[in-house]
Amino acid sequence: MAKTILVTGGAGYIGSHTVLQLLLGGFKTVVVDNLDNSSEVAVDRVRELAREFGKNLSFHKVDLRDKPALDKLFSSITFDAVIHFAGLKAVGESVQKPLLYYNNNLIGTITLLEVMAAHGCKKLVFSSSATVYGWPKVVPCTEDFPLVAANPYGRTKLFIEEIARDIYRSDSDWKIILLRYFNPVGAHPSGHIGEDPRGIPNNLMPFVQQVAVGRRQALTVFGTDYNTKDGTGVRDYIHVVDLADGHIAALHKLDEDKIGCEVYNLGTGKGTSVLEMVAAFESASGKKIPLVTSGRRPGDAEVVYASTEKAERELNWKAQYSIDDMCRDQWNWASKNPFGYDTSDSTT
Ligand code: NAD
Ligand code: UD1
């Protein structure tokens, strides 16, 4: 019998790619999303891309904090597991509006966990972030590094990780996998789904993409005096389809007998600088990306990349795509959808 997975935030960037991989992998998939930072068009496109498996996808516009609505869903469908992506993720906004972030991310998650417990669904995969490693003194980051939070967004990730560990300590029936994502970029190779941020992008590659399609004039490079190969910050960029497949691997892990509450890095183990990413995108797109240099962005780390050993060993998962693949697929998505899912909006 096909397993049924609830995917919160499944209309979003990483969620939509994961839902597609779930469908293609034979899972029945139920998406809940309040569409605060996404479009239902993404769900429709996933359904089309999944072809005959598209019938196994259903969508519910629900806010996670709406407990009665969530409870009703769990009363009508028996879920084998939940993949929990839903949350707000803009670091700068979280500094300006901490209560919004604590309300949405923490209350949303607590409500979800309460409803799961009430319905006896105790298998969870949660989207954590490499942000919990803060400013690592050495790299690669292993899962046992000390954890810090640099801002309210990061604190919601850290708090939810701790909540998950407490829940397991209190009730060993729970099986929880915390996935710490490094820097997801790229898009599905079809070019039909991809990242579509609202407003001015905070992250590097969505910004580069918008410069390439003429929506922004130049990329500001934050910091050229880091102790790195070319002075710019180094990160572990991972193709979003590899990341999505990491979730399928985590679901299989949840089927094992005793897994408790485990944490895994999802990255490639390779560090790439800002200038290297720009060069790779320029050659994938044939577009010149004008650069403006500025000082370091407050809060930024110098070099962050993952140790992937634990995920490779225990999840039997390893990222496959290269930086050139990431840039090729991101450009394919961008050139086909210069204004994302919204064909009418050319103003942001
Ligand atoms: P996204 O904004 O594209 O997707 C999140 C989705 O959650 C959106 O569709 C949004 O509408 C929905 N959502 C938010 N609050 C909700 C609520 N209260 N109820 C229902 N739906 C709600 O972001 P993403 O990049 O796909 O990220 C997914 C998860 O991964 C997030 O938890 C994010 O913090 C985490 N993460 C992302 C990155 C990254 O760089 N993209 C890195 C590390 C961790
Ligand atoms: C940022 C967040 C982090 C979050 C992650 C994924 C901060 C301080 N950190 O991390 O909490 O988990 O995104 O969502 O916001 N860069 C530029 N110009 C730009 C944008 C970025 O030069 O316009 C540089 C940055 O300085 C960095 C690199 O590009 O060196 C990557 O930046 P970004 O994509 O924002 O990711 P992180 O800094 O890793």
Coordinates of C-alpha atoms and ligand atoms in Angstrom, one line a residue:
M1 CA 0.0 0.0 0.0
A2 CA 1.3 3.4 -0.9
K3 CA 2.3 5.5 2.1
T4 CA 0.6 8.9 2.7
I5 CA 2.8 11.8 3.6
L6 CA 1.6 15.2 4.8
V7 CA 3.9 18.0 3.5
T8 CA 3.5 21.3 5.3
G9 CA 4.8 24.2 3.2
G10 CA 4.6 22.0 0.1
A11 CA 3.8 24.9 -2.3
G12 CA 7.1 26.5 -1.4
Y13 CA 10.5 26.2 -3.1
I14 CA 12.0 23.1 -1.4
G15 CA 8.5 21.7 -0.6
S16 CA 7.3 21.7 -4.3
H17 CA 10.5 19.9 -5.5
T18 CA 10.1 17.4 -2.6
V19 CA 6.5 16.8 -3.4
L20 CA 7.4 15.9 -7.0
Q21 CA 10.0 13.4 -5.9
L22 CA 7.5 11.9 -3.4
L23 CA 4.9 11.5 -6.1
L24 CA 7.4 10.0 -8.6
G25 CA 8.5 7.7 -5.8
G26 CA 5.0 6.3 -5.4
F27 CA 3.9 8.2 -2.2
K28 CA 0.5 9.7 -1.8
T29 CA 1.1 13.3 -0.9
V30 CA -1.1 15.9 0.9
V31 CA 0.1 19.5 0.9
V32 CA -1.0 22.1 3.5
D33 CA 0.2 25.6 2.9
N34 CA -1.2 29.0 3.7
L35 CA 0.4 30.4 0.4
D36 CA 1.9 33.3 2.4
N37 CA 5.2 32.9 0.4
S38 CA 4.1 30.7 -2.5
S39 CA 1.6 30.2 -5.3
E40 CA -0.9 27.4 -5.9
V41 CA 0.5 27.4 -9.5
A42 CA 3.5 25.6 -8.1
V43 CA 1.3 22.8 -6.9
D44 CA -0.5 22.6 -10.3
R45 CA 2.8 22.4 -12.1
V46 CA 4.1 19.6 -9.8
R47 CA 0.9 17.7 -10.5
E48 CA 1.5 18.1 -14.3
L49 CA 5.2 17.1 -14.0
A50 CA 4.2 14.0 -12.0
R51 CA 1.9 12.8 -14.9
E52 CA 0.0 9.7 -13.9
F53 CA 1.2 10.1 -10.3
G54 CA -0.4 13.6 -10.2
K55 CA -3.7 12.1 -9.0
N56 CA -1.9 11.2 -5.7
L57 CA -1.5 14.8 -4.8
S58 CA -4.0 16.9 -2.9
F59 CA -3.7 20.5 -1.7
H60 CA -5.3 22.3 1.3
K61 CA -4.9 26.0 1.9
V62 CA -4.5 25.8 5.7
D63 CA -2.5 27.8 8.1
L64 CA -0.6 25.5 10.5
R65 CA -1.8 27.6 13.5
D66 CA -5.4 26.8 12.6
K67 CA -5.7 23.8 14.9
P68 CA -9.3 22.8 14.1
A69 CA -8.5 22.8 10.4
L70 CA -5.4 20.6 11.0
D71 CA -7.4 18.3 13.3
K72 CA -10.1 17.9 10.7
L73 CA -7.5 16.9 8.1
F74 CA -5.9 14.3 10.4
S75 CA -9.4 13.0 11.2
S76 CA -10.1 12.3 7.6
I77 CA -6.7 11.0 6.5
T78 CA -4.2 8.6 8.2
F79 CA -0.7 10.0 7.6
D80 CA 2.3 7.7 7.8
A81 CA 4.6 10.6 8.3
V82 CA 4.9 14.4 8.1
I83 CA 7.6 16.5 6.3
H84 CA 7.4 19.9 7.9
F85 CA 8.7 22.7 5.7
A86 CA 6.2 25.5 6.6
G87 CA 7.8 28.5 8.1
L88 CA 9.0 32.0 7.4
K89 CA 12.7 32.2 6.4
A90 CA 13.9 35.7 5.8
V91 CA 16.7 36.5 8.3
G92 CA 16.5 40.3 8.0
E93 CA 12.7 40.3 8.4
S94 CA 13.0 38.1 11.5
V95 CA 15.2 40.7 13.1
Q96 CA 12.6 43.4 12.3
K97 CA 9.6 41.3 13.3
P98 CA 10.7 38.7 15.8
L99 CA 7.2 38.1 17.1
L100 CA 5.9 37.3 13.7
Y101 CA 8.6 34.7 13.3
Y102 CA 8.1 33.2 16.8
N103 CA 4.4 33.2 16.3
N104 CA 4.4 31.6 12.8
N105 CA 7.3 29.2 13.1
L106 CA 7.0 28.1 16.8
I107 CA 3.2 28.1 17.2
G108 CA 2.8 26.6 13.8
T109 CA 5.1 23.8 14.7
I110 CA 3.8 23.2 18.2
T111 CA 0.2 23.1 16.8
L112 CA 1.3 20.5 14.2
L113 CA 3.1 18.4 16.8
E114 CA 0.1 18.5 19.1
V115 CA -2.3 17.4 16.4
M116 CA 0.1 14.7 15.2
A117 CA 0.4 13.3 18.8
A118 CA -3.4 13.4 19.2
H119 CA -3.8 11.3 16.1
G120 CA -0.9 8.9 16.8
C121 CA 1.2 10.1 13.9
K122 CA 4.7 10.2 15.4
K123 CA 7.0 10.3 12.4
L124 CA 8.5 13.6 11.5
V125 CA 11.1 15.1 9.1
F126 CA 11.9 18.7 9.9
S127 CA 13.6 21.5 7.9
S128 CA 16.4 22.8 10.0
S129 CA 19.3 24.9 8.7
A130 CA 23.1 25.2 8.7
T131 CA 22.4 28.5 10.3
V132 CA 22.4 26.6 13.7
Y133 CA 26.2 26.3 13.2
G134 CA 26.6 30.1 13.3
W135 CA 30.2 31.1 12.6
P136 CA 32.0 27.7 12.6
K137 CA 35.6 27.9 13.7
V138 CA 36.5 24.9 11.5
V139 CA 34.9 23.3 8.5
P140 CA 33.4 21.0 7.4
C141 CA 30.6 21.2 9.9
T142 CA 29.7 17.9 11.6
E143 CA 26.4 17.3 13.2
D144 CA 27.9 17.4 16.7
F145 CA 29.2 21.0 16.4
P146 CA 28.0 23.4 19.1
L147 CA 24.8 25.1 18.1
V148 CA 24.1 28.8 18.2
A149 CA 21.4 31.2 16.9
A150 CA 22.4 34.4 15.2
N151 CA 19.0 35.9 14.8
P152 CA 15.3 35.2 15.5
Y153 CA 14.9 33.0 12.4
G154 CA 17.8 30.9 13.5
R155 CA 16.5 30.8 17.0
T156 CA 13.2 29.3 15.7
K157 CA 15.2 26.5 14.1
L158 CA 17.2 25.9 17.2
F159 CA 14.1 25.9 19.5
I160 CA 12.3 23.5 17.2
E161 CA 15.3 21.2 17.2
E162 CA 15.3 21.3 21.0
I163 CA 11.5 20.8 21.1
A164 CA 11.9 17.7 18.9
R165 CA 14.6 16.3 21.2
D166 CA 12.4 16.9 24.3
I167 CA 9.4 15.2 22.7
Y168 CA 11.4 12.1 21.9
R169 CA 12.8 12.1 25.5
S170 CA 9.3 12.2 26.8
D171 CA 7.8 9.6 24.4
S172 CA 10.1 7.1 22.6
D173 CA 7.4 6.2 20.1
W174 CA 8.4 9.4 18.2
K175 CA 10.8 9.0 15.2
I176 CA 12.2 12.4 14.2
I177 CA 14.8 13.4 11.6
L178 CA 16.1 16.9 11.7
L179 CA 17.7 17.9 8.3
R180 CA 20.1 20.8 8.4
Y181 CA 20.1 22.2 4.9
F182 CA 23.1 24.1 3.6
N183 CA 22.4 26.5 0.6
P184 CA 19.7 25.1 -1.7
V185 CA 19.8 26.5 -5.2
G186 CA 18.8 25.5 -8.8
A187 CA 15.5 24.3 -10.0
H188 CA 13.9 21.2 -11.4
P189 CA 15.6 20.4 -14.8
S190 CA 12.2 20.8 -16.6
G191 CA 12.3 24.5 -15.8
H192 CA 8.6 24.4 -14.7
I193 CA 9.2 24.7 -10.9
G194 CA 11.8 26.8 -9.1
E195 CA 12.3 29.5 -6.5
D196 CA 10.1 32.5 -6.7
P197 CA 10.8 34.8 -3.8
R198 CA 8.5 37.8 -3.0
G199 CA 10.1 41.2 -3.0
I200 CA 13.9 41.8 -3.1
P201 CA 15.7 38.4 -2.7
N202 CA 17.9 38.0 0.4
N203 CA 19.9 35.0 -0.9
L204 CA 22.6 35.1 -3.5
M205 CA 21.3 33.0 -6.3
P206 CA 17.8 34.3 -6.5
F207 CA 19.3 37.8 -6.7
V208 CA 21.8 36.7 -9.4
Q209 CA 18.9 35.2 -11.3
Q210 CA 16.9 38.5 -11.2
V211 CA 19.9 40.4 -12.4
A212 CA 20.3 38.0 -15.4
V213 CA 16.6 38.5 -16.4
G214 CA 16.9 42.3 -16.1
R215 CA 14.8 42.8 -13.0
R216 CA 17.8 44.2 -11.0
Q217 CA 20.8 46.1 -12.3
A218 CA 23.7 44.6 -10.4
L219 CA 24.6 42.1 -7.7
T220 CA 26.1 43.6 -4.5
V221 CA 28.9 41.4 -3.3
F222 CA 28.9 41.5 0.5
G223 CA 32.5 41.5 1.5
T224 CA 35.7 41.0 -0.5
D225 CA 38.1 40.8 2.4
Y226 CA 37.3 37.4 3.8
N227 CA 40.1 34.9 4.3
T228 CA 39.1 32.8 1.3
K229 CA 40.5 32.1 -2.1
D230 CA 39.1 35.3 -3.7
G231 CA 38.0 37.2 -0.6
T232 CA 34.3 36.5 -0.9
G233 CA 32.2 34.3 1.3
V234 CA 32.2 30.5 0.8
R235 CA 29.1 28.3 1.1
D236 CA 27.9 24.8 0.4
Y237 CA 25.4 25.1 -2.5
I238 CA 23.2 22.1 -3.1
H239 CA 20.8 21.4 -6.0
V240 CA 17.2 21.5 -4.8
V241 CA 16.5 18.2 -6.4
D242 CA 19.3 16.5 -4.5
L243 CA 17.9 18.1 -1.3
A244 CA 14.4 16.8 -2.2
D245 CA 15.8 13.3 -2.6
G246 CA 17.4 13.6 0.8
H247 CA 13.9 13.8 2.2
I248 CA 12.9 10.5 0.6
A249 CA 16.0 9.0 2.1
A250 CA 15.0 10.3 5.5
L251 CA 11.5 8.9 5.1
H252 CA 13.0 5.4 4.4
K253 CA 15.2 5.9 7.5
L254 CA 12.0 6.5 9.6
D255 CA 10.9 2.9 8.8
E256 CA 13.9 1.5 10.7
D257 CA 13.2 0.2 14.2
K258 CA 15.0 2.5 16.6
I259 CA 16.0 5.8 15.2
G260 CA 14.9 8.2 18.0
C261 CA 15.6 11.8 17.2
E262 CA 18.5 12.1 14.7
V263 CA 20.0 15.0 12.8
Y264 CA 21.7 15.0 9.4
N265 CA 23.4 17.6 7.3
L266 CA 22.2 17.9 3.7
G267 CA 25.0 19.5 1.7
T268 CA 27.6 18.5 -0.9
G269 CA 30.7 18.9 1.3
K270 CA 32.2 21.4 -1.1
G271 CA 32.7 25.2 -0.6
T272 CA 32.2 27.7 -3.4
S273 CA 32.8 31.4 -3.3
V274 CA 30.4 34.2 -4.3
L275 CA 32.6 35.0 -7.3
E276 CA 32.8 31.4 -8.4
M277 CA 29.0 31.1 -8.3
V278 CA 28.7 34.2 -10.4
A279 CA 31.2 32.9 -12.9
A280 CA 29.3 29.6 -13.2
F281 CA 26.0 31.3 -13.6
E282 CA 27.4 33.6 -16.3
S283 CA 28.7 30.7 -18.3
A284 CA 25.4 28.8 -17.9
S285 CA 23.3 31.8 -18.9
G286 CA 25.6 33.6 -21.3
K287 CA 24.6 36.8 -19.4
K288 CA 27.1 39.2 -17.8
I289 CA 26.2 39.9 -14.1
P290 CA 27.4 43.4 -13.2
L291 CA 28.9 43.5 -9.7
V292 CA 29.0 46.2 -7.1
T293 CA 31.2 45.5 -4.1
S294 CA 30.3 46.5 -0.6
G295 CA 31.2 45.7 3.0
R296 CA 30.4 42.5 4.8
R297 CA 26.7 41.7 5.5
P298 CA 26.2 41.8 9.3
G299 CA 26.0 38.3 10.8
D300 CA 27.6 36.6 7.8
A301 CA 30.0 33.7 8.3
E302 CA 33.2 33.4 6.3
V303 CA 33.3 29.8 5.2
V304 CA 30.5 27.2 5.8
Y305 CA 30.3 23.8 4.3
A306 CA 29.0 20.4 5.4
S307 CA 30.4 17.2 6.5
T308 CA 28.2 14.8 4.5
E309 CA 29.6 11.6 6.0
K310 CA 26.7 10.9 8.4
A311 CA 24.0 11.3 5.7
E312 CA 26.0 9.2 3.2
R313 CA 26.5 6.5 5.8
E314 CA 23.1 6.4 7.5
L315 CA 20.7 7.7 4.9
N316 CA 22.5 6.2 2.0
W317 CA 22.2 9.5 0.2
K318 CA 24.7 11.7 -1.6
A319 CA 24.2 14.8 -3.6
Q320 CA 24.7 14.2 -7.4
Y321 CA 24.5 17.6 -9.1
S322 CA 27.5 19.9 -9.7
I323 CA 27.6 23.7 -9.4
D324 CA 27.3 23.9 -13.3
D325 CA 24.2 21.7 -13.1
M326 CA 22.7 24.0 -10.4
C327 CA 23.3 27.1 -12.6
R328 CA 22.1 25.5 -15.8
D329 CA 18.8 24.5 -14.1
Q330 CA 18.3 27.8 -12.3
W331 CA 18.8 29.6 -15.6
N332 CA 16.4 27.3 -17.4
W333 CA 13.8 28.1 -14.8
A334 CA 14.6 31.8 -14.8
S335 CA 14.5 32.2 -18.6
K336 CA 11.2 30.4 -18.9
N337 CA 9.7 32.2 -15.9
P338 CA 11.4 35.6 -15.5
F339 CA 8.6 36.7 -13.1
G340 CA 8.3 33.4 -11.4
Y341 CA 4.8 31.9 -11.2
D342 CA 3.1 35.3 -11.5
T343 CA 2.9 36.2 -15.2
S344 CA 1.3 39.6 -14.5
D345 CA 3.8 41.0 -12.0
S346 CA 6.7 43.0 -13.3
T347 CA 6.9 45.5 -10.5
T348 CA 8.8 43.8 -7.7
Ligands
NAD1 P1 9.4 28.8 1.1 O1 9.0 30.1 1.7 O2 9.5 28.8 -0.4 O3 8.4 27.7 1.6 C1 7.8 27.7 2.9 C2 6.3 27.5 2.7 O4 5.7 27.5 4.0 C3 5.7 28.6 1.9 O5 4.9 28.1 0.8 C4 4.7 29.3 2.8 O6 3.6 29.9 2.2 C5 4.4 28.2 3.8 N1 4.1 28.7 5.2 C6 4.7 29.6 6.0 N2 4.1 29.7 7.2 C7 3.0 28.9 7.1 C8 2.0 28.6 8.0 N3 1.9 29.1 9.2 N4 1.0 27.7 7.7 C9 1.1 27.1 6.4 N5 2.0 27.3 5.5 C10 3.0 28.2 5.9 O7 10.8 28.4 1.8 P2 11.7 27.2 1.4 O8 13.0 27.8 0.9 O9 11.0 26.2 0.5 O10 12.1 26.6 2.8 C11 11.4 25.5 3.4 C12 11.9 25.3 4.8 O11 13.3 25.0 4.7 C13 11.7 26.5 5.7 O12 11.3 26.0 7.0 C14 13.0 27.1 5.7 O13 13.3 27.8 6.9 C15 13.9 25.9 5.6 N6 15.3 26.2 5.1 C16 15.3 26.9 3.9 C17 16.6 27.2 3.4 C18 16.7 28.0 2.1 O14 17.8 28.5 1.8 N7 15.7 28.0 1.2 C19 17.8 26.9 4.1 C20 17.6 26.2 5.3 C21 16.4 25.9 5.8
UD1_2 C1 21.6 33.1 4.6 C2 21.1 33.3 6.1 C3 21.0 32.0 6.8 C4 20.0 31.1 6.0 C5 20.5 30.9 4.6 C6 19.5 30.1 3.7 C7 22.0 35.5 6.7 C8 23.0 36.2 7.6 N1 22.1 34.2 6.8 O1 22.8 32.4 4.7 O2 20.5 32.2 8.1 O3 19.9 29.8 6.7 O4 20.6 32.3 4.0 O5 18.3 30.8 3.6 O6 21.2 36.1 6.1 N2 25.7 37.4 -0.9 C9 26.1 38.5 -1.7 N3 25.2 39.3 -2.2 C10 23.8 39.1 -2.0 C11 23.4 37.9 -1.3 C12 24.4 37.1 -0.7 O7 27.3 38.7 -1.8 O8 23.0 39.9 -2.6 C13 26.8 36.5 -0.3 C14 26.7 36.4 1.2 O9 27.5 37.4 1.8 C15 27.2 34.9 1.4 C16 26.8 34.2 0.1 O10 26.5 35.2 -0.9 O11 28.6 34.9 1.4 C17 25.5 33.4 0.3 O12 24.5 34.2 0.9 P1 23.0 33.7 1.1 O13 22.5 33.1 -0.1 O14 22.2 34.8 1.7 O15 23.2 32.5 2.2 P2 23.9 32.4 3.6 O16 24.7 33.7 3.9 O17 24.6 31.1 3.7

